[in-house]
Every structure is written in C-alpha cells, then in structure tokens.
Tab-separated table of C-alpha atoms in Angstrom:
chain	number	residue	atom	x	y	z
U	28	UNK	CA	-19.196	15.909	-21.628
U	29	UNK	CA	-17.992	12.392	-20.756
U	30	UNK	CA	-21.501	11.232	-20.007
U	31	UNK	CA	-22.674	12.530	-23.369
U	32	UNK	CA	-19.874	10.635	-25.109
U	33	UNK	CA	-20.947	7.477	-23.291
U	34	UNK	CA	-24.543	7.941	-24.386
U	35	UNK	CA	-23.446	8.385	-27.977
U	36	UNK	CA	-21.006	5.425	-27.838
U	37	UNK	CA	-22.323	2.962	-25.220
U	38	UNK	CA	-19.971	0.167	-26.284
U	39	UNK	CA	-16.827	2.170	-27.038
U	40	UNK	CA	-14.080	0.866	-24.753
U	41	UNK	CA	-11.881	3.932	-25.284
U	42	UNK	CA	-14.676	6.256	-24.153
U	43	UNK	CA	-15.258	4.139	-21.035
U	44	UNK	CA	-11.525	4.227	-20.247
U	45	UNK	CA	-11.507	8.010	-20.569
U	46	UNK	CA	-14.588	8.367	-18.334
U	47	UNK	CA	-13.127	6.048	-15.682
U	48	UNK	CA	-9.854	7.970	-15.732
U	49	UNK	CA	-11.613	11.325	-15.305
U	50	UNK	CA	-13.823	10.056	-12.480
U	51	UNK	CA	-10.938	8.477	-10.601
U	52	UNK	CA	-8.834	11.637	-10.864
U	53	UNK	CA	-11.758	13.595	-9.447
U	54	UNK	CA	-12.105	11.149	-6.544
U	55	UNK	CA	-15.443	9.804	-7.737
U	56	UNK	CA	-14.512	6.133	-7.294
U	57	UNK	CA	-18.072	4.968	-6.723
U	58	UNK	CA	-19.110	6.284	-10.127
U	59	UNK	CA	-15.903	5.028	-11.726
U	60	UNK	CA	-16.496	1.473	-10.514
U	61	UNK	CA	-19.857	1.396	-12.308
U	62	UNK	CA	-18.103	2.218	-15.561
U	63	UNK	CA	-15.352	-0.314	-14.861
U	64	UNK	CA	-18.008	-2.983	-14.387
U	65	UNK	CA	-19.406	-2.067	-17.810
U	66	UNK	CA	-15.895	-2.398	-19.246
U	67	UNK	CA	-15.719	-5.870	-17.695
U	68	UNK	CA	-19.010	-6.740	-19.411
U	69	UNK	CA	-17.606	-5.528	-22.739
U	70	UNK	CA	-14.228	-7.266	-22.348
U	71	UNK	CA	-14.481	-9.949	-19.637
U	72	UNK	CA	-11.073	-11.463	-20.384
U	73	UNK	CA	-9.195	-8.146	-20.027
U	74	UNK	CA	-7.180	-8.345	-16.776
U	75	UNK	CA	-6.723	-4.556	-16.701
U	76	UNK	CA	-10.391	-3.996	-15.864
U	77	UNK	CA	-10.270	-6.360	-12.901
U	78	UNK	CA	-7.248	-4.510	-11.544
U	79	UNK	CA	-8.999	-1.186	-12.051
U	80	UNK	CA	-12.132	-2.492	-10.324
U	81	UNK	CA	-10.104	-3.658	-7.311
U	82	UNK	CA	-8.340	-0.289	-7.167
U	83	UNK	CA	-11.693	1.536	-7.208
U	84	UNK	CA	-12.952	-0.522	-4.275
U	85	UNK	CA	-9.709	0.111	-2.403
U	86	UNK	CA	-10.079	3.861	-2.985
U	87	UNK	CA	-13.692	3.697	-1.754
U	88	UNK	CA	-12.460	2.013	1.436
U	89	UNK	CA	-14.102	-1.351	0.714
U	90	UNK	CA	-10.918	-3.247	1.502
U	91	UNK	CA	-12.557	-6.669	1.752
U	92	UNK	CA	-13.995	-6.403	-1.760
U	93	UNK	CA	-10.691	-5.076	-3.098
U	94	UNK	CA	-8.816	-7.926	-1.420
U	95	UNK	CA	-11.194	-10.485	-2.890
U	96	UNK	CA	-10.803	-9.022	-6.384
U	97	UNK	CA	-7.001	-8.927	-6.183
U	98	UNK	CA	-6.984	-12.549	-4.986
U	99	UNK	CA	-9.208	-13.588	-7.897
U	100	UNK	CA	-6.765	-11.995	-10.314
U	101	UNK	CA	-3.830	-13.724	-8.613
U	102	UNK	CA	-5.613	-17.069	-8.909
U	103	UNK	CA	-5.452	-16.568	-12.671
U	104	UNK	CA	-1.986	-14.956	-12.811
U	105	UNK	CA	-0.107	-15.686	-9.550
U	106	UNK	CA	2.885	-13.488	-10.378
U	107	UNK	CA	1.119	-10.407	-11.745
U	108	UNK	CA	3.028	-7.653	-9.965
U	109	UNK	CA	0.255	-5.046	-10.017
U	110	UNK	CA	-2.119	-7.502	-8.347
U	111	UNK	CA	0.527	-8.528	-5.791
U	112	UNK	CA	1.185	-4.860	-5.011
U	113	UNK	CA	-2.533	-4.086	-4.766
U	114	UNK	CA	-3.175	-7.048	-2.468
U	115	UNK	CA	-0.156	-6.174	-0.309
U	116	UNK	CA	-1.368	-2.582	0.109
U	117	UNK	CA	-4.923	-3.668	0.925
U	118	UNK	CA	-3.634	-6.188	3.474
U	119	UNK	CA	-1.393	-3.487	4.950
U	120	UNK	CA	-4.359	-1.119	5.256
U	121	UNK	CA	-6.268	-3.969	6.937
U	122	UNK	CA	-3.370	-4.180	9.436
U	123	UNK	CA	-2.609	-7.775	8.470
U	124	UNK	CA	1.108	-7.281	9.174
U	125	UNK	CA	2.984	-10.560	8.843
U	126	UNK	CA	0.365	-12.020	6.480
U	127	UNK	CA	1.475	-9.494	3.838
U	128	UNK	CA	5.007	-10.861	3.905
U	129	UNK	CA	3.818	-14.478	3.969
U	130	UNK	CA	1.751	-13.836	0.837
U	131	UNK	CA	4.701	-12.184	-0.901
U	132	UNK	CA	7.054	-14.980	0.201
U	133	UNK	CA	4.723	-17.559	-1.368
U	134	UNK	CA	4.718	-15.567	-4.611
U	135	UNK	CA	8.512	-15.335	-4.461
U	136	UNK	CA	8.752	-19.113	-4.036
U	137	UNK	CA	6.577	-19.608	-7.127
U	138	UNK	CA	8.757	-17.219	-9.128
U	139	UNK	CA	11.939	-19.016	-8.016
U	140	UNK	CA	10.488	-22.474	-8.659
U	141	UNK	CA	9.333	-21.458	-12.153
U	142	UNK	CA	12.650	-19.696	-12.816
U	143	UNK	CA	10.923	-16.371	-13.558
U	144	UNK	CA	13.891	-14.066	-12.987
U	145	UNK	CA	12.153	-10.731	-13.701
U	146	UNK	CA	9.160	-11.595	-11.523
U	147	UNK	CA	11.491	-12.771	-8.742
U	148	UNK	CA	13.391	-9.469	-8.840
U	149	UNK	CA	10.183	-7.418	-8.909
U	150	UNK	CA	8.676	-9.317	-5.978
U	151	UNK	CA	11.881	-8.799	-3.970
U	152	UNK	CA	11.611	-5.062	-4.667
U	153	UNK	CA	7.964	-5.141	-3.564
U	154	UNK	CA	8.946	-6.938	-0.337
U	155	UNK	CA	11.548	-4.225	0.290
U	156	UNK	CA	8.944	-1.500	-0.321
U	157	UNK	CA	6.563	-3.121	2.152
U	158	UNK	CA	9.351	-3.359	4.742
U	159	UNK	CA	10.101	0.321	4.189
U	160	UNK	CA	6.446	1.196	4.778
U	161	UNK	CA	6.487	-0.891	7.960
U	162	UNK	CA	9.709	0.728	9.230
U	163	UNK	CA	8.551	4.247	8.397
U	164	UNK	CA	5.302	3.740	10.281
U	165	UNK	CA	7.155	2.450	13.360
U	166	UNK	CA	9.360	5.539	13.367
U	167	UNK	CA	6.425	7.887	12.881
U	168	UNK	CA	4.435	6.168	15.629
U	169	UNK	CA	7.393	6.565	17.955
U	170	UNK	CA	7.484	10.306	17.281
U	171	UNK	CA	3.721	10.664	17.772
U	172	UNK	CA	3.768	8.680	21.019
U	173	UNK	CA	6.675	10.829	22.243
U	174	UNK	CA	4.728	13.993	21.520
U	175	UNK	CA	1.761	12.549	23.403
U	176	UNK	CA	4.136	11.712	26.272
U	177	UNK	CA	3.337	8.000	26.013
U	178	UNK	CA	6.813	6.799	26.911
U	179	UNK	CA	6.142	3.056	26.901
U	180	UNK	CA	4.475	3.047	23.464
U	181	UNK	CA	7.122	5.409	22.061
U	182	UNK	CA	9.942	3.208	23.341
U	183	UNK	CA	8.310	0.099	21.827
U	184	UNK	CA	7.878	1.789	18.444
U	185	UNK	CA	11.417	3.153	18.417
U	186	UNK	CA	12.777	-0.238	19.493
U	187	UNK	CA	10.908	-1.925	16.633
U	188	UNK	CA	12.170	0.739	14.254
U	189	UNK	CA	15.780	0.310	15.359
U	190	UNK	CA	15.569	-3.481	15.094
U	191	UNK	CA	14.260	-3.263	11.524
U	192	UNK	CA	16.486	-0.518	10.123
U	193	UNK	CA	20.024	-1.450	9.091
U	194	UNK	CA	22.874	0.776	10.309
U	195	UNK	CA	23.620	1.977	6.761
U	196	UNK	CA	20.014	3.030	6.079
U	197	UNK	CA	20.106	6.746	5.024
U	198	UNK	CA	17.128	7.832	7.135
U	199	UNK	CA	18.464	6.129	10.262
U	200	UNK	CA	20.518	9.224	11.112
U	201	UNK	CA	17.393	11.377	11.066
U	202	UNK	CA	15.563	9.052	13.455
U	203	UNK	CA	18.617	8.790	15.721
U	204	UNK	CA	18.641	12.608	15.878
U	205	UNK	CA	14.935	12.591	16.758
U	206	UNK	CA	15.554	10.077	19.544
U	207	UNK	CA	18.467	12.118	20.880
U	208	UNK	CA	16.478	15.359	20.707
U	209	UNK	CA	13.607	13.705	22.540
U	210	UNK	CA	15.884	12.771	25.433
U	211	UNK	CA	17.808	16.069	25.457
U	212	UNK	CA	14.638	18.167	25.268
U	213	UNK	CA	13.077	16.306	28.175
U	214	UNK	CA	16.235	16.665	30.282
U	215	UNK	CA	16.503	20.374	29.420
U	216	UNK	CA	12.851	20.908	30.325
U	217	UNK	CA	13.361	19.208	33.693
U	218	UNK	CA	16.432	21.384	34.409
U	219	UNK	CA	14.477	24.526	33.510
U	220	UNK	CA	11.643	23.513	35.823
U	221	UNK	CA	14.047	22.925	38.734
U	222	UNK	CA	15.458	26.461	38.514
C-alpha cells in the first residue's frame, strides 16, 4: 500500500515520512534509507532527514557512515542533542570508550561558553546516561566472566564497576549481592566437594 501511495505521490513529503516510518518499524532499514535519501533530495535543508539517515545506517550496522553523518550534522549545529546522542551511541558501539566522553565534554564546553543553559543541562544528562551504560556493561561483563570461571577478567570488570559506581547508586546493592553470592557459592561448592 505504501509503495502505491509513493507512486501516486512521488514528491509528497508526508507519504515519504509514513513509508520510512513503516519500513523502520519493520526492520527494513536498507529500504528506509533509500526513501530518506529521496526526502533529502526534496528538502535538503531539513535537519530531520539527515538524522533519520544516520539512524538508518546505524541500524544497518554501518557505524562508520552513521558516525560521518552525525558529525556532518554537528558541524552545522554543534549542540543538537539528537545528533550528539546518535554520535555517542555510534562511538560506543565502535568501542571508542574515552573518545565518547571527550566529544561530549567538548560539546559541554561550547554550551557553557555560549551560555546555553538548556543545552548544557541536556548534555550533562547525556554524559550521565553514557556513564550508566559504561557501568552497566562492566557489571554485566563481570557476571559473564564469573559464569565462565574467568576469575581475572571478572575481578577486573567488577573492580572497574565498583570504582565507577557511587555508594548511593540504587543498583549497587544488587551487584554487591552478586559479588557476595559468587564468593559464597564457590566456597560452598568447594566444601561440598571435600565431603
């Protein structure tokens, strides 16, 4: 049905938006990006289409293209939160670690220098979200390494987790319980084997 609408209205932006939305929801990013590129042809100055194009490439796994597109958008609008978030996620998926935070710190400096209070607040929230992702992954890796009986790697991941998570962090108790259970379970297993 969508394709028929496109054939009948080849320059109708609303129809293209609907088609892109349907294709993305169905996981057909490759097809969606073709329609996004047509939207860009119809409205080249519309920032939304560039963001959508970058998102499509990210969903297709072409992280380098997505990164390039997000950077192009940020060259035009350095404090556009959706582009900062998209670039941060792509960099995270590329395992660029510290570079993610350096990029966000530079954006935060621009926001502070230009006295953009809302952008500054939003970037700080984004930095916190990225730290949370980082911390969560360290904790999860520690659990996985423990299950695989890779003590050294598990200890390193848990140590990183504990160094990053503040004492008052709500999920810290859960991870502390996991660490305690790991030790207690191993000791109990050894006792059972000695009997």
